Coordinates of C-alpha atoms in Angstrom, one line a residue:
M21 CA 11.0 87.6 -127.6
F22 CA 9.5 91.2 -127.7
L23 CA 10.1 94.2 -130.0
I24 CA 11.1 97.5 -128.4
D25 CA 9.9 100.5 -130.3
T26 CA 12.3 103.3 -130.1
T27 CA 10.4 105.8 -132.1
R28 CA 9.1 108.9 -130.5
Q29 CA 5.5 110.2 -131.4
G30 CA 5.7 108.2 -134.6
Q31 CA 9.1 109.6 -135.6
V32 CA 12.5 107.8 -135.8
V33 CA 15.0 109.0 -133.2
T34 CA 18.6 109.4 -134.6
D35 CA 19.9 111.3 -131.6
A36 CA 22.9 109.1 -130.7
I37 CA 22.6 110.6 -127.1
V38 CA 19.3 109.2 -126.6
N39 CA 19.6 106.1 -128.3
Q40 CA 22.7 105.0 -126.7
S41 CA 20.9 105.6 -123.2
I42 CA 17.9 103.6 -123.9
D43 CA 20.0 100.3 -123.1
N44 CA 21.0 101.8 -119.7
Y45 CA 17.2 102.8 -118.8
L46 CA 16.2 99.2 -119.7
V47 CA 18.9 97.2 -118.0
N48 CA 19.2 99.5 -115.1
D49 CA 15.9 101.0 -114.2
L50 CA 13.1 99.7 -116.2
K51 CA 14.1 95.9 -115.8
L52 CA 11.3 94.5 -117.9
P53 CA 11.4 90.7 -117.6
G54 CA 12.2 88.8 -120.7
H55 CA 14.3 89.0 -123.8
G56 CA 13.7 92.4 -126.0
L57 CA 15.2 93.5 -129.2
M58 CA 15.5 97.0 -130.3
M59 CA 17.1 98.5 -133.8
Y60 CA 17.6 101.9 -134.6
V61 CA 20.2 104.4 -136.7
N62 CA 22.3 107.3 -135.3
Q63 CA 22.8 110.7 -136.9
P64 CA 26.6 111.2 -137.4
A65 CA 28.4 110.2 -134.0
V66 CA 31.6 108.7 -132.5
I67 CA 30.7 106.1 -130.1
V68 CA 33.6 105.3 -127.7
G69 CA 34.1 102.4 -125.3
I70 CA 33.5 102.7 -121.5
N71 CA 37.1 102.5 -120.7
Q72 CA 38.6 104.6 -123.5
T73 CA 40.5 107.9 -122.9
V74 CA 38.7 110.3 -125.1
T75 CA 41.2 113.1 -125.5
A76 CA 43.5 110.3 -127.2
E77 CA 40.7 109.1 -129.6
V78 CA 39.0 111.9 -131.3
D79 CA 39.5 115.1 -133.0
F80 CA 37.4 117.4 -131.0
Q81 CA 37.8 120.3 -133.5
Y82 CA 36.5 118.1 -136.6
L83 CA 33.3 116.8 -134.5
A84 CA 32.4 120.4 -133.7
D85 CA 32.9 121.5 -137.2
Q86 CA 31.0 118.9 -138.8
H87 CA 28.2 118.5 -136.4
V88 CA 29.4 115.0 -135.1
Q89 CA 28.2 113.8 -131.9
L90 CA 30.4 112.0 -129.3
V91 CA 28.9 109.6 -127.0
R92 CA 30.3 107.0 -124.4
R93 CA 28.7 103.8 -124.3
T94 CA 28.2 101.6 -121.1
S95 CA 30.2 98.6 -122.7
G96 CA 33.7 98.2 -123.5
G97 CA 35.4 97.8 -126.9
G98 CA 37.0 100.4 -129.4
A99 CA 35.6 103.5 -130.9
V100 CA 33.1 103.2 -133.9
Y101 CA 31.5 105.6 -136.2
H102 CA 27.9 105.8 -136.7
D103 CA 25.6 107.4 -139.1
E104 CA 22.2 106.9 -140.6
R105 CA 23.4 104.3 -143.1
N106 CA 24.6 102.0 -140.0
L107 CA 22.2 99.8 -138.3
I108 CA 22.4 99.1 -134.6
F109 CA 20.7 96.2 -133.1
E110 CA 20.5 95.3 -129.3
H111 CA 19.3 92.6 -127.3
I112 CA 17.9 93.4 -123.7
V113 CA 17.7 90.7 -121.3
N114 CA 16.4 90.8 -117.7
G115 CA 16.3 87.7 -115.8
D116 CA 16.2 84.2 -117.6
P117 CA 13.9 84.3 -120.6
Q118 CA 14.7 80.5 -121.1
D119 CA 15.4 80.8 -124.9
G120 CA 19.2 79.9 -124.6
S121 CA 20.3 83.4 -124.2
K122 CA 23.4 83.8 -121.8
F123 CA 25.6 86.7 -120.8
G124 CA 29.0 86.3 -122.7
D125 CA 27.7 83.9 -125.3
Y126 CA 27.7 86.0 -128.3
T127 CA 26.4 83.1 -130.7
V128 CA 22.7 83.3 -129.9
F129 CA 22.7 87.0 -130.4
A130 CA 24.6 86.8 -133.6
D131 CA 22.6 84.0 -135.2
P132 CA 19.5 85.8 -136.2
I133 CA 21.7 88.5 -137.9
L134 CA 23.8 85.9 -139.6
R135 CA 20.6 83.9 -140.8
A136 CA 19.0 87.3 -142.0
L137 CA 22.0 88.0 -144.2
K138 CA 22.3 84.5 -145.5
A139 CA 18.7 84.8 -146.7
M140 CA 19.5 87.8 -148.4
G141 CA 22.3 86.1 -150.3
V142 CA 25.5 86.7 -148.5
A143 CA 27.5 83.6 -148.4
D144 CA 30.5 82.2 -145.9
L145 CA 29.0 83.7 -142.9
G146 CA 30.5 83.2 -139.3
I147 CA 31.5 84.6 -135.9
S148 CA 35.3 84.5 -135.0
Q149 CA 36.9 86.0 -131.8
K150 CA 33.9 85.5 -129.6
S151 CA 32.1 88.5 -131.0
A152 CA 33.2 89.4 -134.7
L153 CA 30.8 88.7 -137.3
T154 CA 32.6 87.8 -140.6
V155 CA 32.2 87.2 -144.2
A156 CA 34.6 84.8 -145.8
G157 CA 36.6 85.2 -142.4
K158 CA 37.0 88.8 -142.7
K159 CA 35.0 90.9 -139.8
F160 CA 32.1 93.3 -141.0
S161 CA 30.7 93.8 -137.5
G162 CA 31.5 93.8 -133.9
M163 CA 29.5 93.0 -130.9
T164 CA 29.6 94.1 -127.1
M165 CA 27.9 93.5 -123.8
F166 CA 27.4 95.1 -120.5
K167 CA 25.8 93.6 -117.4
N168 CA 24.0 94.9 -114.3
G169 CA 22.5 92.3 -111.7
D170 CA 20.2 89.9 -113.7
G171 CA 19.9 92.1 -116.7
Y172 CA 22.3 92.9 -119.6
A173 CA 22.5 94.3 -123.2
A174 CA 24.1 92.5 -126.1
G175 CA 24.5 94.4 -129.5
G176 CA 26.4 95.2 -132.4
T177 CA 26.5 97.2 -135.9
I178 CA 25.9 96.6 -139.4
M179 CA 27.8 98.8 -141.3
Y180 CA 25.8 98.4 -144.8
D181 CA 26.4 101.8 -146.5
L182 CA 28.5 104.1 -144.2
N183 CA 29.9 107.2 -145.5
V184 CA 33.3 106.3 -145.8
D185 CA 35.0 109.7 -146.3
A186 CA 33.3 111.0 -143.0
A187 CA 34.4 108.0 -141.0
T188 CA 38.1 108.5 -142.1
R189 CA 38.1 112.0 -140.0
P190 CA 36.9 111.9 -136.4
C191 CA 39.8 110.1 -135.0
C192 CA 43.6 110.4 -134.7
R193 CA 45.0 109.5 -138.0
R194 CA 46.8 106.2 -138.6
E195 CA 47.5 104.0 -141.3
I196 CA 44.5 102.6 -143.0
G197 CA 44.7 98.8 -143.9
P198 CA 42.0 96.5 -145.5
T199 CA 40.4 94.0 -143.4
A200 CA 37.0 93.0 -144.5
A201 CA 35.3 92.0 -147.6
W202 CA 31.7 92.8 -147.4
P203 CA 30.7 95.7 -149.9
R204 CA 30.6 99.4 -148.6
T205 CA 30.8 98.6 -144.8
G206 CA 32.9 101.4 -144.0
F207 CA 35.4 101.8 -141.1
R208 CA 35.8 100.5 -137.9
L209 CA 37.6 102.7 -135.7
R210 CA 40.2 101.6 -133.2
T211 CA 42.5 103.6 -130.7
C212 CA 44.5 106.2 -132.0
A213 CA 47.5 103.9 -130.6
N214 CA 46.7 101.2 -132.9
T215 CA 45.7 101.1 -136.8
W216 CA 42.5 102.2 -138.3
H217 CA 40.7 99.4 -140.2
R218 CA 39.0 100.0 -143.5
N219 CA 36.4 97.5 -144.8
T220 CA 36.7 97.0 -148.3
R221 CA 36.0 94.7 -151.1
T222 CA 38.8 92.2 -152.0

């Protein structure tokens, strides 16, 4: 495995448009053989799935007023809110690196995250519903993938200190219900037709 440096001239890049484009470039254009890992943070942004209807998801006026970026990613899944206290990790695989990684199998990509959190003292970690990372059976992060030819990207988020107040505003308002126990992990935004889920300590 190799580390992918996403800094530019020694500076951290938090532009969500740039960061969400890197995986596309690596999978679709560069196609560097092997298994790479990159980690980055975004400035405040709402990242929507490839199949979502944006006009039904977000409050455009709020995004404009608060300078929140709106970016569509290549993979599916629901809308998520990012800020500088939300860590994004992505595995970029081209060809067969012969390390056990396989498109559609989230466990090999989740395992390093879960092991790192366990080493930090977080107990009762697991993975459920194929791509949800959990603490005590409650989701604190989701993962997603996209594929092109022999290359694919597999990644997810760790919302360790998200700005909860800001995360409640960008999308259409629905009922907020507790779904996770990990402290200060923020919000997981879903389609406006469904319920917003707030991650809270229980």
